[in-house]
XYZ file of C-alpha atoms in Angstrom:
220
model
C -91.411 -40.037 14.767
C -93.101 -39.491 18.197
C -94.962 -42.941 18.148
C -94.414 -46.313 18.787
C -90.925 -47.917 19.363
C -88.706 -45.938 21.981
C -85.085 -45.181 22.175
C -82.632 -47.417 24.269
C -80.646 -45.529 26.869
C -77.582 -44.630 25.081
C -79.825 -43.313 22.107
C -81.926 -41.543 24.388
C -78.717 -39.901 25.596
C -78.312 -38.321 22.080
C -81.909 -37.354 21.949
C -81.562 -35.388 25.298
C -78.399 -33.691 23.496
C -80.519 -32.484 20.645
C -78.890 -34.522 17.735
C -81.547 -34.501 14.986
C -80.188 -37.222 13.365
C -80.806 -39.803 16.596
C -84.165 -38.245 16.745
C -85.294 -39.104 13.451
C -83.791 -42.464 13.192
C -84.211 -43.650 16.584
C -86.165 -41.989 19.305
C -89.278 -41.216 16.896
C -90.154 -44.239 15.105
C -93.375 -44.559 13.323
C -96.433 -45.469 14.799
C -97.930 -47.650 11.811
C -98.620 -47.458 8.201
C -102.245 -47.084 8.492
C -103.934 -43.537 7.916
C -107.320 -42.714 7.874
C -108.443 -39.794 5.803
C -109.823 -37.071 8.106
C -113.441 -35.376 6.944
C -115.617 -32.830 8.786
C -118.690 -35.141 9.194
C -119.887 -36.059 12.694
C -118.032 -39.053 14.191
C -119.147 -42.349 14.284
C -118.298 -44.723 17.317
C -117.372 -48.153 16.814
C -116.416 -50.849 19.314
C -113.113 -51.002 20.687
C -111.158 -53.068 23.337
C -112.595 -52.697 26.782
C -115.669 -51.104 25.506
C -113.664 -47.886 24.534
C -115.393 -45.807 21.789
C -113.098 -45.529 18.679
C -114.486 -43.039 15.940
C -114.201 -43.036 12.419
C -114.145 -39.574 11.298
C -112.792 -36.142 12.408
C -115.131 -34.436 14.769
C -117.042 -31.471 13.253
C -115.831 -27.853 14.721
C -117.538 -27.129 18.153
C -114.790 -24.927 19.973
C -114.695 -21.275 19.683
C -111.170 -20.242 18.525
C -111.638 -16.868 20.559
C -112.175 -18.718 23.816
C -109.728 -19.812 26.532
C -109.520 -23.751 27.275
C -107.700 -25.497 30.084
C -107.213 -29.059 30.192
C -106.640 -30.769 33.473
C -104.566 -33.989 33.214
C -105.368 -36.000 36.455
C -102.702 -38.500 37.425
C -102.310 -40.549 40.561
C -99.837 -37.660 41.935
C -101.409 -35.062 41.293
C -103.084 -32.688 38.055
C -101.160 -31.126 35.241
C -102.980 -28.088 34.059
C -102.525 -26.931 30.316
C -103.500 -23.898 28.553
C -104.622 -25.049 25.159
C -103.991 -22.674 22.149
C -106.928 -22.846 19.490
C -105.646 -19.604 17.936
C -102.580 -21.616 16.909
C -104.026 -25.269 16.246
C -107.831 -25.346 15.954
C -108.567 -28.460 14.520
C -106.197 -30.170 17.075
C -107.674 -28.615 20.101
C -111.226 -29.248 18.951
C -110.375 -33.004 18.567
C -108.274 -33.182 21.911
C -111.278 -31.643 23.527
C -113.828 -33.760 21.948
C -112.105 -36.951 23.247
C -111.630 -35.553 26.557
C -115.397 -34.644 26.961
C -115.993 -38.210 25.521
C -114.112 -39.599 28.227
C -111.658 -41.362 25.681
C -108.585 -40.387 27.838
C -109.713 -41.566 30.838
C -107.736 -44.631 32.318
C -105.072 -44.517 29.745
C -101.522 -44.553 30.537
C -98.265 -42.605 29.877
C -97.079 -45.498 27.641
C -93.675 -44.012 26.790
C -91.670 -41.855 28.905
C -88.045 -40.556 27.707
C -85.734 -38.986 30.610
C -84.870 -35.454 29.555
C -87.127 -35.654 26.748
C -90.776 -35.961 27.144
C -93.863 -38.214 28.311
C -96.357 -39.496 25.720
C -99.532 -40.769 26.589
C -103.348 -41.074 24.746
C -102.916 -44.595 23.279
C -106.058 -46.621 23.940
C -103.804 -49.879 23.404
C -100.881 -48.471 25.587
C -98.308 -49.752 23.219
C -97.645 -46.746 20.882
C -99.752 -48.406 18.342
C -103.309 -47.037 18.884
C -105.113 -44.074 17.970
C -108.831 -42.418 17.995
C -109.794 -44.045 14.626
C -109.382 -40.812 12.527
C -106.341 -38.347 11.763
C -105.926 -34.800 12.379
C -104.308 -32.658 10.073
C -100.806 -31.138 10.526
C -101.020 -27.422 12.006
C -97.254 -27.001 12.589
C -96.106 -23.387 13.240
C -92.613 -21.739 14.509
C -94.333 -19.282 16.437
C -94.069 -21.596 19.369
C -90.899 -23.305 19.764
C -89.857 -26.378 21.706
C -87.372 -24.148 23.752
C -88.471 -25.230 27.274
C -90.072 -28.020 28.971
C -93.844 -28.000 29.182
C -94.916 -28.206 25.858
C -97.991 -29.923 24.631
C -98.093 -31.227 21.062
C -99.297 -34.069 19.453
C -97.327 -37.181 18.495
C -97.530 -38.552 14.848
C -96.201 -41.409 12.497
C -94.006 -40.409 9.315
C -96.942 -38.849 7.761
C -97.160 -35.268 8.876
C -101.117 -35.847 9.042
C -101.244 -38.517 11.000
C -101.735 -37.430 14.353
C -104.717 -39.013 16.145
C -105.065 -39.026 19.985
C -101.508 -39.588 21.238
C -99.982 -36.349 22.644
C -96.964 -35.621 24.525
C -95.524 -33.014 26.925
C -91.856 -32.034 26.656
C -89.686 -32.456 29.918
C -86.797 -30.682 28.673
C -85.970 -28.130 25.684
C -86.286 -29.765 22.311
C -85.727 -27.604 19.905
C -85.191 -29.510 16.900
C -89.071 -30.531 17.070
C -90.299 -26.876 16.249
C -92.196 -26.844 13.044
C -92.325 -30.616 12.802
C -95.160 -31.407 15.512
C -98.251 -29.559 16.027
C -98.041 -27.566 19.144
C -101.837 -26.991 21.003
C -101.036 -25.921 24.339
C -98.489 -25.135 27.235
C -98.385 -26.483 30.682
C -98.934 -23.705 33.069
C -99.289 -25.593 36.469
C -98.046 -29.198 37.580
C -95.229 -29.512 35.449
C -93.198 -31.356 38.142
C -95.995 -33.817 37.997
C -95.164 -34.257 34.210
C -91.629 -34.461 35.076
C -91.919 -37.323 37.571
C -93.779 -39.539 35.278
C -92.083 -43.136 35.673
C -89.830 -43.789 32.755
C -91.367 -46.349 30.253
C -90.234 -47.895 27.310
C -93.684 -49.625 25.755
C -91.110 -52.399 23.732
C -89.736 -53.785 26.773
C -92.035 -52.697 29.732
C -93.843 -55.563 31.413
C -96.568 -53.424 33.674
C -98.610 -50.614 32.379
C -97.679 -46.956 32.499
C -98.754 -44.590 34.976
C -102.488 -43.826 34.566
C -104.008 -40.833 33.380
C -107.160 -40.899 35.389
C -109.218 -38.502 33.410
C -108.714 -35.230 31.306
C -111.305 -32.630 31.740
C -111.502 -29.316 29.990
C -112.639 -26.053 31.212
C -113.875 -23.212 28.765
C -113.713 -19.552 29.516
C-alpha cells in the first residue's frame, strides 16, 4: 500500500504503466502492523522525537463541510495550493486541517517520490513508518478518479482504515487507485512544483527529502 517501502526503478516503470499487480505487490507496501482505533474524543498530545506533537485520538469535527478550504503547501521551490473536499471526505479533511493548524507538518519532508507516479509526505519520521498517532477511517469514493495529475489523497497501510498523517499528490494518471485511497483534495495551483520534487526512495536514501516548510489552511 502507499506507505513504507519504495519501488525499484524497473518496478516503478510498471507502476507508471498502470499495472495493478505491480502496484499492489511492489510499489505500495504496508507502513506498519500498528493500528490505533480512532475515536471522536478530543486528542491528547504526547512527546515525540524532536518535540513534535503526536496525538492519541482522532480530533473532534471542527470544520464545516459546507465551507471551502484551501491548503497551501510551502516548499523551498514554491507553493502548491490544493482545494480540499470536505464534501467527499469530511473526517479526512478535518484531520488534515487539524494537523496543519497544529504545525504538525511544518518541517517534514517529501520522503517518498516516484517518477511518473506520486510524491508522498507527512511522515514525522521521514522513513514512511510514522504517523500522527491515530487513524482516520476510510472515505473511499469513485466520484473523483485518479485519472489525472494533482489528486491529493491519503496514504495508508493494508488496512483500509489505517490512514494517519501521510498524504500523496499524483504526478501522473493512476486510475488503478480509484476507490482504493481516500481522495480529499486536488491541486489547483503549483502542480509544476509537485512534479519537480526530487525523486527519493526512503529505503536507500542517505539524505532527507525536500522539506515541507509549512502547510497553511484558508477557510472561505
